[in-house]
Amino acid sequence: MNTATLPADLAACARRPLFPPRAWQALLVVVALLALLPALNLFFAADHPLHVSSYIVALAGKFMCYALAALALDLVWGYAGILSLGHGLFFALGGYAHGMYLMRAIGRDGVYQSDLPDFMVFLNWKEYPWYWAFTEHFAYAMLLVALVPGVLAFVFGYFAFRSRIKGVYFSIITQALTYAAMLLFFRNDTGFGGNNGFTDFKRILGFDITAPSTRAALYWITLGALAGSLVLARMVTQSKLGRVLTAVRDSESRLRFIGYEPLGFKLFVWTLSAVMCGVAGALYVPQVGIINPGEMSTENSIEMVIWVATGGRGTLVGPIIGAGAVNGLKTWFTSVAPEFWLYALGLIFVLVTLFLPQGIVGLARRCAERLRERRRPMHIEEQKA
């Protein structure tokens, strides 16, 4: 494209790189270091100093799924100003869609040695419900992973945004939707395992799901999905669409006044965010080994908001850091004093709101700016000397 023919502001945007060179280098280094973990687990014996345990690999894989969900939430909250308290629903729906395939892949290796999952045999089901059709095919299940949360988000978002529901009212409605879905999935007659959900997975694409090599492959796929989603989110936010979304966040009424209709923009980013969250849930299930309605709890959706706020809303990288930091702290805290974790989580949110309104990334930027300011007078004095 010849940028000389574009207006000055659009030409500047066309020349702007997706990431600065140093950011690309940092991203590649972090991805390479994270990719080493399963290799250290596979190629070094347990007594070797470089060996990484299977527990650490599984834990890191789970954290990356959480990071992908936080990134998805940041797209709608950080850039469009849409605070969702229901992203746990999209996460769980993606997990259930993949879980249906994993349950079909068990075959006759269950406790009852039936073609039906054990929970269906126990509840005296005679055949699969109609919505389980074709779920034995991996490609179809992956299609459901994207379609189910995507279609639900599109339909819900269309009516909500067309009615101009926003702010705290939108947040409450998303929370109510998630809670209603959780109550539905807790029922045994829905065909999703009730309160136990799906578990005891055996195989994925014919491979033993508990084998170290399979775990490593799932880990690498999750890492690739997270890195690819970060690049995709950056492309969206750096484009004209991203600038419109920022305008929606800052002043939607003014945007309408100058001739833009925000409905399509909000609907697009809302649906994209839901699909990304569904993919995160689908990657989460085989690595953790279970999916149940508890993933739809309102607490889980609120935790996602805390991840984004802790890392830095509207930064993309911040929510990834926040998800890792909060869940790392949760892993340690629940092993020491599990009964106090919810109090600690609430305290984290209060402290971040009061003292770190821009999150960890904002704090790092302020520290870097102060360091540059201190170096600048020294550099001037050196030039004068």
mmCIF file of C-alpha atoms in Angstrom:
data_model
loop_
_atom_site.group_PDB
_atom_site.id
_atom_site.type_symbol
_atom_site.label_atom_id
_atom_site.label_comp_id
_atom_site.label_asym_id
_atom_site.label_seq_id
_atom_site.Cartn_x
_atom_site.Cartn_y
_atom_site.Cartn_z
ATOM 1 C CA MET A 1 0.000 0.000 0.000
ATOM 2 C CA ASN A 2 1.256 3.479 -0.881
ATOM 3 C CA THR A 3 0.987 5.382 2.411
ATOM 4 C CA ALA A 4 1.716 8.692 0.655
ATOM 5 C CA THR A 5 -1.875 8.806 -0.574
ATOM 6 C CA LEU A 6 -3.352 8.263 2.902
ATOM 7 C CA PRO A 7 -4.130 10.951 5.466
ATOM 8 C CA ALA A 8 -1.307 11.567 7.930
ATOM 9 C CA ASP A 9 -2.913 9.759 10.888
ATOM 10 C CA LEU A 10 -3.866 6.688 8.838
ATOM 11 C CA ALA A 11 -0.433 6.564 7.217
ATOM 12 C CA ALA A 12 1.160 6.564 10.665
ATOM 13 C CA CYS A 13 -1.058 3.671 11.698
ATOM 14 C CA ALA A 14 -0.191 1.779 8.508
ATOM 15 C CA ARG A 15 3.528 2.133 9.256
ATOM 16 C CA ARG A 16 3.180 1.144 12.919
ATOM 17 C CA PRO A 17 4.661 -2.320 13.542
ATOM 18 C CA LEU A 18 2.590 -4.968 15.296
ATOM 19 C CA PHE A 19 5.197 -5.189 18.065
ATOM 20 C CA PRO A 20 8.413 -3.192 18.548
ATOM 21 C CA PRO A 21 11.545 -5.251 17.761
ATOM 22 C CA ARG A 22 12.400 -5.638 21.443
ATOM 23 C CA ALA A 23 8.884 -6.876 22.194
ATOM 24 C CA TRP A 24 9.182 -9.505 19.442
ATOM 25 C CA GLN A 25 12.508 -10.613 20.890
ATOM 26 C CA ALA A 26 11.079 -10.816 24.406
ATOM 27 C CA LEU A 27 8.052 -12.765 23.157
ATOM 28 C CA LEU A 28 10.225 -15.282 21.318
ATOM 29 C CA VAL A 29 12.519 -15.733 24.325
ATOM 30 C CA VAL A 30 9.594 -16.304 26.713
ATOM 31 C CA VAL A 31 7.933 -18.782 24.327
ATOM 32 C CA ALA A 32 11.225 -20.651 23.866
ATOM 33 C CA LEU A 33 11.813 -20.876 27.614
ATOM 34 C CA LEU A 34 8.284 -22.087 28.275
ATOM 35 C CA ALA A 35 8.583 -24.635 25.465
ATOM 36 C CA LEU A 36 11.586 -26.164 27.221
ATOM 37 C CA LEU A 37 9.607 -27.392 30.237
ATOM 38 C CA PRO A 38 8.098 -30.538 28.648
ATOM 39 C CA ALA A 39 11.429 -31.317 26.958
ATOM 40 C CA LEU A 40 13.182 -31.229 30.331
ATOM 41 C CA ASN A 41 10.509 -33.573 31.641
ATOM 42 C CA LEU A 42 10.814 -36.020 28.735
ATOM 43 C CA PHE A 43 14.551 -36.186 28.161
ATOM 44 C CA PHE A 44 15.989 -36.055 31.692
ATOM 45 C CA ALA A 45 15.583 -38.688 34.374
ATOM 46 C CA ALA A 46 13.787 -37.858 37.592
ATOM 47 C CA ASP A 47 17.045 -37.678 39.558
ATOM 48 C CA HIS A 48 18.710 -35.309 37.053
ATOM 49 C CA PRO A 49 19.105 -31.675 38.218
ATOM 50 C CA LEU A 50 17.534 -30.409 34.979
ATOM 51 C CA HIS A 51 14.468 -32.636 35.265
ATOM 52 C CA VAL A 52 11.091 -30.881 35.515
ATOM 53 C CA SER A 53 8.338 -32.902 37.143
ATOM 54 C CA SER A 54 5.117 -33.837 35.371
ATOM 55 C CA TYR A 55 3.230 -31.870 38.025
ATOM 56 C CA ILE A 56 5.019 -28.637 37.047
ATOM 57 C CA VAL A 57 4.342 -29.241 33.353
ATOM 58 C CA ALA A 58 0.638 -29.876 33.999
ATOM 59 C CA LEU A 59 0.432 -26.844 36.297
ATOM 60 C CA ALA A 60 2.085 -24.565 33.722
ATOM 61 C CA GLY A 61 -0.269 -25.871 31.030
ATOM 62 C CA LYS A 62 -3.267 -25.110 33.241
ATOM 63 C CA PHE A 63 -1.963 -21.605 33.944
ATOM 64 C CA MET A 64 -1.607 -20.952 30.211
ATOM 65 C CA CYS A 65 -5.255 -21.922 29.702
ATOM 66 C CA TYR A 66 -6.187 -19.412 32.394
ATOM 67 C CA ALA A 67 -3.950 -16.829 30.720
ATOM 68 C CA LEU A 68 -5.763 -17.345 27.404
ATOM 69 C CA ALA A 69 -9.112 -16.815 29.150
ATOM 70 C CA ALA A 70 -7.767 -13.629 30.786
ATOM 71 C CA LEU A 71 -6.541 -12.382 27.411
ATOM 72 C CA ALA A 72 -10.006 -12.984 25.964
ATOM 73 C CA LEU A 73 -11.617 -11.006 28.777
ATOM 74 C CA ASP A 74 -9.147 -8.151 28.323
ATOM 75 C CA LEU A 75 -10.279 -7.733 24.725
ATOM 76 C CA VAL A 76 -13.814 -6.851 25.805
ATOM 77 C CA TRP A 77 -13.142 -5.189 29.155
ATOM 78 C CA GLY A 78 -9.811 -3.505 28.562
ATOM 79 C CA TYR A 79 -10.489 -2.226 25.043
ATOM 80 C CA ALA A 80 -14.272 -2.052 24.656
ATOM 81 C CA GLY A 81 -15.156 -1.276 28.264
ATOM 82 C CA ILE A 82 -17.518 -4.270 28.483
ATOM 83 C CA LEU A 83 -17.153 -5.831 31.918
ATOM 84 C CA SER A 84 -18.272 -9.451 31.708
ATOM 85 C CA LEU A 85 -18.896 -11.521 34.818
ATOM 86 C CA GLY A 86 -19.864 -14.539 32.738
ATOM 87 C CA HIS A 87 -16.763 -15.585 30.841
ATOM 88 C CA GLY A 88 -16.584 -18.684 33.011
ATOM 89 C CA LEU A 89 -19.595 -19.911 31.041
ATOM 90 C CA PHE A 90 -17.774 -19.704 27.694
ATOM 91 C CA PHE A 91 -14.719 -21.365 29.242
ATOM 92 C CA ALA A 92 -16.840 -24.242 30.535
ATOM 93 C CA LEU A 93 -18.818 -24.657 27.297
ATOM 94 C CA GLY A 94 -15.592 -25.089 25.334
ATOM 95 C CA GLY A 95 -14.479 -27.622 27.921
ATOM 96 C CA TYR A 96 -17.742 -29.558 27.734
ATOM 97 C CA ALA A 97 -17.632 -29.628 23.924
ATOM 98 C CA HIS A 98 -14.172 -31.194 24.016
ATOM 99 C CA GLY A 99 -15.161 -33.370 26.969
ATOM 100 C CA MET A 100 -17.949 -34.968 24.938
ATOM 101 C CA TYR A 101 -15.367 -36.234 22.452
ATOM 102 C CA LEU A 102 -13.080 -37.433 25.236
ATOM 103 C CA MET A 103 -15.956 -39.344 26.852
ATOM 104 C CA ARG A 104 -16.807 -41.013 23.537
ATOM 105 C CA ALA A 105 -13.124 -41.914 23.101
ATOM 106 C CA ILE A 106 -13.218 -43.987 26.309
ATOM 107 C CA GLY A 107 -15.177 -46.638 24.422
ATOM 108 C CA ARG A 108 -15.754 -49.796 26.447
ATOM 109 C CA ASP A 109 -12.925 -49.088 28.885
ATOM 110 C CA GLY A 110 -15.287 -47.635 31.474
ATOM 111 C CA VAL A 111 -16.403 -49.303 34.683
ATOM 112 C CA TYR A 112 -19.556 -50.722 33.084
ATOM 113 C CA GLN A 113 -17.810 -51.658 29.789
ATOM 114 C CA SER A 114 -20.611 -50.040 27.801
ATOM 115 C CA ASP A 115 -20.631 -47.918 24.685
ATOM 116 C CA LEU A 116 -22.286 -45.221 26.812
ATOM 117 C CA PRO A 117 -20.348 -43.218 29.407
ATOM 118 C CA ASP A 118 -20.506 -44.604 32.932
ATOM 119 C CA PHE A 119 -22.715 -41.800 34.218
ATOM 120 C CA MET A 120 -25.329 -42.532 31.527
ATOM 121 C CA VAL A 121 -25.326 -46.245 32.377
ATOM 122 C CA PHE A 122 -25.682 -45.417 36.068
ATOM 123 C CA LEU A 123 -28.678 -43.173 35.293
ATOM 124 C CA ASN A 124 -30.217 -45.890 33.117
ATOM 125 C CA TRP A 125 -29.850 -44.044 29.812
ATOM 126 C CA LYS A 126 -30.358 -46.327 26.808
ATOM 127 C CA GLU A 127 -28.817 -44.170 24.098
ATOM 128 C CA TYR A 128 -27.021 -40.900 23.547
ATOM 129 C CA PRO A 129 -29.124 -37.699 23.443
ATOM 130 C CA TRP A 130 -29.450 -36.137 20.003
ATOM 131 C CA TYR A 131 -26.989 -33.356 20.812
ATOM 132 C CA TRP A 132 -24.257 -35.956 21.344
ATOM 133 C CA ALA A 133 -24.462 -36.930 17.660
ATOM 134 C CA PHE A 134 -21.134 -36.934 15.758
ATOM 135 C CA THR A 135 -19.188 -36.015 18.905
ATOM 136 C CA GLU A 136 -17.076 -39.143 18.426
ATOM 137 C CA HIS A 137 -15.357 -37.231 15.622
ATOM 138 C CA PHE A 138 -12.555 -34.975 16.824
ATOM 139 C CA ALA A 139 -13.000 -32.391 14.045
ATOM 140 C CA TYR A 140 -16.696 -31.995 14.807
ATOM 141 C CA ALA A 141 -15.969 -31.615 18.527
ATOM 142 C CA MET A 142 -13.427 -28.881 17.767
ATOM 143 C CA LEU A 143 -16.055 -27.155 15.642
ATOM 144 C CA LEU A 144 -18.403 -27.253 18.633
ATOM 145 C CA VAL A 145 -15.664 -25.755 20.813
ATOM 146 C CA ALA A 146 -15.832 -22.602 18.702
ATOM 147 C CA LEU A 147 -19.490 -22.649 17.667
ATOM 148 C CA VAL A 148 -21.240 -23.260 20.990
ATOM 149 C CA PRO A 149 -19.733 -20.345 22.964
ATOM 150 C CA GLY A 150 -19.546 -18.218 19.798
ATOM 151 C CA VAL A 151 -23.216 -18.615 18.849
ATOM 152 C CA LEU A 152 -24.389 -18.144 22.424
ATOM 153 C CA ALA A 153 -22.287 -14.989 22.774
ATOM 154 C CA PHE A 154 -23.508 -13.651 19.419
ATOM 155 C CA VAL A 155 -27.203 -14.153 20.214
ATOM 156 C CA PHE A 156 -26.916 -12.841 23.766
ATOM 157 C CA GLY A 157 -24.719 -9.940 22.711
ATOM 158 C CA TYR A 158 -26.981 -8.946 19.831
ATOM 159 C CA PHE A 159 -30.031 -8.461 22.020
ATOM 160 C CA ALA A 160 -28.075 -6.929 24.889
ATOM 161 C CA PHE A 161 -26.122 -4.442 22.772
ATOM 162 C CA ARG A 162 -29.105 -3.603 20.568
ATOM 163 C CA SER A 163 -31.015 -2.731 23.754
ATOM 164 C CA ARG A 164 -28.015 -0.583 24.767
ATOM 165 C CA ILE A 165 -27.529 -2.465 28.014
ATOM 166 C CA LYS A 166 -24.130 -1.603 29.404
ATOM 167 C CA GLY A 167 -22.196 -0.926 32.560
ATOM 168 C CA VAL A 168 -23.172 -2.671 35.757
ATOM 169 C CA TYR A 169 -26.471 -3.858 34.265
ATOM 170 C CA PHE A 170 -24.664 -5.804 31.558
ATOM 171 C CA SER A 171 -22.307 -7.303 34.138
ATOM 172 C CA ILE A 172 -25.225 -8.483 36.280
ATOM 173 C CA ILE A 173 -26.983 -10.044 33.286
ATOM 174 C CA THR A 174 -23.880 -11.983 32.258
ATOM 175 C CA GLN A 175 -23.500 -13.227 35.816
ATOM 176 C CA ALA A 176 -27.155 -14.296 35.900
ATOM 177 C CA LEU A 177 -26.772 -16.130 32.574
ATOM 178 C CA THR A 178 -23.753 -18.012 33.877
ATOM 179 C CA TYR A 179 -25.477 -18.945 37.113
ATOM 180 C CA ALA A 180 -28.560 -20.196 35.251
ATOM 181 C CA ALA A 181 -26.371 -22.342 32.986
ATOM 182 C CA MET A 182 -24.567 -23.776 36.021
ATOM 183 C CA LEU A 183 -27.873 -24.799 37.596
ATOM 184 C CA LEU A 184 -28.912 -26.409 34.310
ATOM 185 C CA PHE A 185 -25.708 -28.424 33.998
ATOM 186 C CA PHE A 186 -26.007 -29.607 37.598
ATOM 187 C CA ARG A 187 -29.144 -31.537 36.602
ATOM 188 C CA ASN A 188 -28.596 -35.221 35.840
ATOM 189 C CA ASP A 189 -31.229 -35.263 33.090
ATOM 190 C CA THR A 190 -29.308 -32.858 30.840
ATOM 191 C CA GLY A 191 -26.864 -35.579 29.752
ATOM 192 C CA PHE A 192 -23.708 -33.823 30.930
ATOM 193 C CA GLY A 193 -22.878 -35.831 34.029
ATOM 194 C CA GLY A 194 -24.613 -33.661 36.605
ATOM 195 C CA ASN A 195 -22.449 -32.336 39.418
ATOM 196 C CA ASN A 196 -19.673 -34.836 38.604
ATOM 197 C CA GLY A 197 -19.345 -33.699 34.991
ATOM 198 C CA PHE A 198 -16.906 -35.519 32.713
ATOM 199 C CA THR A 199 -13.784 -37.271 33.977
ATOM 200 C CA ASP A 200 -11.719 -40.459 33.738
ATOM 201 C CA PHE A 201 -10.551 -39.682 30.182
ATOM 202 C CA LYS A 202 -8.464 -42.384 28.502
ATOM 203 C CA ARG A 203 -7.433 -41.297 25.014
ATOM 204 C CA ILE A 204 -7.250 -38.373 22.642
ATOM 205 C CA LEU A 205 -6.876 -39.086 18.924
ATOM 206 C CA GLY A 206 -5.874 -42.635 19.868
ATOM 207 C CA PHE A 207 -3.033 -41.575 22.180
ATOM 208 C CA ASP A 208 -2.953 -42.331 25.882
ATOM 209 C CA ILE A 209 -3.985 -39.062 27.496
ATOM 210 C CA THR A 210 -1.841 -39.695 30.586
ATOM 211 C CA ALA A 211 1.365 -40.485 28.666
ATOM 212 C CA PRO A 212 4.165 -37.912 29.145
ATOM 213 C CA SER A 213 4.494 -37.428 25.385
ATOM 214 C CA THR A 214 0.767 -36.673 25.065
ATOM 215 C CA ARG A 215 0.948 -34.263 27.985
ATOM 216 C CA ALA A 216 3.895 -32.544 26.326
ATOM 217 C CA ALA A 217 2.021 -32.244 23.030
ATOM 218 C CA LEU A 218 -1.015 -30.726 24.785
ATOM 219 C CA TYR A 219 1.283 -28.297 26.569
ATOM 220 C CA TRP A 220 2.942 -27.171 23.337
ATOM 221 C CA ILE A 221 -0.422 -26.785 21.596
ATOM 222 C CA THR A 222 -1.635 -24.643 24.496
ATOM 223 C CA LEU A 223 1.514 -22.515 24.349
ATOM 224 C CA GLY A 224 1.073 -22.055 20.600
ATOM 225 C CA ALA A 225 -2.597 -21.137 21.047
ATOM 226 C CA LEU A 226 -1.723 -18.564 23.701
ATOM 227 C CA ALA A 227 1.047 -16.978 21.632
ATOM 228 C CA GLY A 228 -1.118 -16.978 18.490
ATOM 229 C CA SER A 229 -4.055 -15.455 20.373
ATOM 230 C CA LEU A 230 -1.809 -12.724 21.733
ATOM 231 C CA VAL A 231 -0.696 -11.837 18.212
ATOM 232 C CA LEU A 232 -4.301 -11.954 16.961
ATOM 233 C CA ALA A 233 -5.496 -9.735 19.822
ATOM 234 C CA ARG A 234 -2.687 -7.303 19.085
ATOM 235 C CA MET A 235 -3.697 -7.187 15.409
ATOM 236 C CA VAL A 236 -7.278 -6.423 16.397
ATOM 237 C CA THR A 237 -6.392 -3.700 18.881
ATOM 238 C CA GLN A 238 -3.834 -2.067 16.565
ATOM 239 C CA SER A 239 -6.288 -1.882 13.659
ATOM 240 C CA LYS A 240 -8.983 0.676 12.939
ATOM 241 C CA LEU A 241 -11.399 -1.707 14.660
ATOM 242 C CA GLY A 242 -9.305 -1.456 17.817
ATOM 243 C CA ARG A 243 -9.428 2.347 17.724
ATOM 244 C CA VAL A 244 -13.198 2.251 17.367
ATOM 245 C CA LEU A 245 -13.437 -0.148 20.312
ATOM 246 C CA THR A 246 -11.348 2.237 22.395
ATOM 247 C CA ALA A 247 -13.749 5.015 21.429
ATOM 248 C CA VAL A 248 -16.655 2.807 22.517
ATOM 249 C CA ARG A 249 -14.952 2.379 25.887
ATOM 250 C CA ASP A 250 -14.188 6.063 26.354
ATOM 251 C CA SER A 251 -17.377 7.671 25.012
ATOM 252 C CA GLU A 252 -19.923 5.542 23.173
ATOM 253 C CA SER A 253 -22.447 8.367 22.882
ATOM 254 C CA ARG A 254 -19.888 10.643 21.208
ATOM 255 C CA LEU A 255 -19.010 7.836 18.803
ATOM 256 C CA ARG A 256 -22.658 7.589 17.778
ATOM 257 C CA PHE A 257 -22.774 11.360 17.334
ATOM 258 C CA ILE A 258 -19.993 11.302 14.732
ATOM 259 C CA GLY A 259 -21.766 8.601 12.714
ATOM 260 C CA TYR A 260 -20.554 5.214 13.977
ATOM 261 C CA GLU A 261 -22.931 2.465 15.046
ATOM 262 C CA PRO A 262 -21.142 0.555 17.840
ATOM 263 C CA LEU A 263 -23.353 -2.561 17.677
ATOM 264 C CA GLY A 264 -21.334 -4.426 15.052
ATOM 265 C CA PHE A 265 -17.981 -3.580 16.612
ATOM 266 C CA LYS A 266 -19.047 -4.617 20.089
ATOM 267 C CA LEU A 267 -20.690 -7.780 18.796
ATOM 268 C CA PHE A 268 -17.576 -8.811 16.894
ATOM 269 C CA VAL A 269 -15.136 -8.416 19.777
ATOM 270 C CA TRP A 270 -17.615 -9.983 22.228
ATOM 271 C CA THR A 271 -18.037 -13.073 20.043
ATOM 272 C CA LEU A 272 -14.313 -13.330 19.347
ATOM 273 C CA SER A 273 -13.616 -13.141 23.070
ATOM 274 C CA ALA A 274 -16.121 -15.913 23.778
ATOM 275 C CA VAL A 275 -14.557 -18.187 21.146
ATOM 276 C CA MET A 276 -11.075 -17.589 22.577
ATOM 277 C CA CYS A 277 -12.402 -18.427 26.031
ATOM 278 C CA GLY A 278 -13.993 -21.610 24.676
ATOM 279 C CA VAL A 279 -10.675 -22.657 23.139
ATOM 280 C CA ALA A 280 -9.022 -22.076 26.524
ATOM 281 C CA GLY A 281 -11.585 -24.356 28.161
ATOM 282 C CA ALA A 282 -11.095 -27.035 25.499
ATOM 283 C CA LEU A 283 -7.338 -27.032 26.110
ATOM 284 C CA TYR A 284 -7.878 -27.059 29.872
ATOM 285 C CA VAL A 285 -9.978 -30.236 30.052
ATOM 286 C CA PRO A 286 -7.517 -32.887 28.773
ATOM 287 C CA GLN A 287 -4.685 -31.444 30.857
ATOM 288 C CA VAL A 288 -6.638 -31.255 34.111
ATOM 289 C CA GLY A 289 -8.701 -34.389 33.470
ATOM 290 C CA ILE A 290 -12.116 -33.126 34.516
ATOM 291 C CA ILE A 291 -14.849 -30.647 33.634
ATOM 292 C CA ASN A 292 -17.913 -30.039 35.782
ATOM 293 C CA PRO A 293 -20.486 -27.260 36.351
ATOM 294 C CA GLY A 294 -18.249 -25.759 39.032
ATOM 295 C CA GLU A 295 -16.276 -24.126 36.214
ATOM 296 C CA MET A 296 -19.370 -21.995 35.536
ATOM 297 C CA SER A 297 -19.508 -20.638 39.067
ATOM 298 C CA THR A 298 -19.649 -16.884 39.459
ATOM 299 C CA GLU A 299 -16.486 -17.056 41.564
ATOM 300 C CA ASN A 300 -14.509 -18.303 38.571
ATOM 301 C CA SER A 301 -15.723 -15.458 36.361
ATOM 302 C CA ILE A 302 -14.886 -12.914 39.060
ATOM 303 C CA GLU A 303 -11.421 -14.458 39.397
ATOM 304 C CA MET A 304 -10.866 -13.805 35.684
ATOM 305 C CA VAL A 305 -11.628 -10.129 36.278
ATOM 306 C CA ILE A 306 -9.072 -10.081 39.105
ATOM 307 C CA TRP A 307 -6.434 -11.657 36.811
ATOM 308 C CA VAL A 308 -6.966 -8.888 34.265
ATOM 309 C CA ALA A 309 -6.989 -6.103 36.852
ATOM 310 C CA THR A 310 -3.883 -7.441 38.589
ATOM 311 C CA GLY A 311 -1.873 -7.744 35.397
ATOM 312 C CA GLY A 312 -3.074 -4.536 33.789
ATOM 313 C CA ARG A 313 -6.348 -3.921 32.001
ATOM 314 C CA GLY A 314 -6.029 -2.923 28.349
ATOM 315 C CA THR A 315 -2.455 -4.168 27.920
ATOM 316 C CA LEU A 316 -2.941 -7.739 26.562
ATOM 317 C CA VAL A 317 0.311 -8.912 28.135
ATOM 318 C CA GLY A 318 -0.809 -7.804 31.590
ATOM 319 C CA PRO A 319 -3.709 -10.267 31.933
ATOM 320 C CA ILE A 320 -1.373 -13.122 30.967
ATOM 321 C CA ILE A 321 1.026 -12.063 33.720
ATOM 322 C CA GLY A 322 -1.844 -11.510 36.145
ATOM 323 C CA ALA A 323 -3.319 -14.965 35.512
ATOM 324 C CA GLY A 324 0.044 -16.586 36.154
ATOM 325 C CA ALA A 325 0.771 -14.501 39.264
ATOM 326 C CA VAL A 326 -2.638 -14.906 40.932
ATOM 327 C CA ASN A 327 -2.915 -18.614 40.190
ATOM 328 C CA GLY A 328 0.652 -19.223 41.301
ATOM 329 C CA LEU A 329 -0.195 -17.507 44.582
ATOM 330 C CA LYS A 330 -3.418 -19.521 44.778
ATOM 331 C CA THR A 331 -1.534 -22.797 44.350
ATOM 332 C CA TRP A 332 0.778 -21.919 47.226
ATOM 333 C CA PHE A 333 -1.889 -20.360 49.444
ATOM 334 C CA THR A 334 -4.370 -23.223 49.143
ATOM 335 C CA SER A 335 -1.684 -25.681 50.183
ATOM 336 C CA VAL A 336 -0.885 -23.644 53.314
ATOM 337 C CA ALA A 337 -4.210 -22.128 54.390
ATOM 338 C CA PRO A 338 -6.966 -23.095 51.904
ATOM 339 C CA GLU A 339 -9.790 -21.778 54.084
ATOM 340 C CA PHE A 340 -8.428 -18.229 53.822
ATOM 341 C CA TRP A 341 -7.846 -18.088 50.074
ATOM 342 C CA LEU A 342 -11.069 -16.227 49.231
ATOM 343 C CA TYR A 343 -10.195 -13.564 51.805
ATOM 344 C CA ALA A 344 -6.731 -13.250 50.291
ATOM 345 C CA LEU A 345 -8.221 -12.988 46.799
ATOM 346 C CA GLY A 346 -10.540 -10.190 47.901
ATOM 347 C CA LEU A 347 -7.624 -8.408 49.541
ATOM 348 C CA ILE A 348 -5.611 -8.667 46.313
ATOM 349 C CA PHE A 349 -8.417 -7.035 44.356
ATOM 350 C CA VAL A 350 -8.795 -4.204 46.896
ATOM 351 C CA LEU A 351 -5.057 -3.520 47.027
ATOM 352 C CA VAL A 352 -4.716 -3.583 43.237
ATOM 353 C CA THR A 353 -7.649 -1.198 42.854
ATOM 354 C CA LEU A 354 -6.231 1.246 45.412
ATOM 355 C CA PHE A 355 -2.498 1.108 44.746
ATOM 356 C CA LEU A 356 -2.057 -0.473 41.293
ATOM 357 C CA PRO A 357 -4.920 0.844 39.147
ATOM 358 C CA GLN A 358 -2.897 0.018 36.019
ATOM 359 C CA GLY A 359 -1.760 -3.374 37.319
ATOM 360 C CA ILE A 360 1.650 -4.987 37.244
ATOM 361 C CA VAL A 361 2.364 -3.763 33.718
ATOM 362 C CA GLY A 362 1.486 -0.214 34.701
ATOM 363 C CA LEU A 363 3.841 -0.425 37.677
ATOM 364 C CA ALA A 364 6.644 -1.719 35.437
ATOM 365 C CA ARG A 365 6.067 1.137 32.989
ATOM 366 C CA ARG A 366 6.202 3.754 35.758
ATOM 367 C CA CYS A 367 9.420 2.256 37.129
ATOM 368 C CA ALA A 368 10.969 2.264 33.647
ATOM 369 C CA GLU A 369 9.892 5.874 33.100
ATOM 370 C CA ARG A 370 11.405 6.980 36.400
ATOM 371 C CA LEU A 371 14.619 5.201 35.540
ATOM 372 C CA ARG A 372 14.788 7.029 32.207
ATOM 373 C CA GLU A 373 14.129 10.350 33.944
ATOM 374 C CA ARG A 374 17.004 9.718 36.340
ATOM 375 C CA ARG A 375 19.354 8.805 33.531
ATOM 376 C CA ARG A 376 18.430 11.853 31.430
ATOM 377 C CA PRO A 377 20.062 14.517 33.692
ATOM 378 C CA MET A 378 23.163 12.343 34.015
ATOM 379 C CA HIS A 379 23.358 12.096 30.229
ATOM 380 C CA ILE A 380 22.983 15.905 29.897
ATOM 381 C CA GLU A 381 25.716 16.528 32.454
ATOM 382 C CA GLU A 382 28.027 14.131 30.624
ATOM 383 C CA GLN A 383 27.430 16.030 27.357
ATOM 384 C CA LYS A 384 28.167 19.374 29.034
ATOM 385 C CA ALA A 385 31.372 17.975 30.519
#
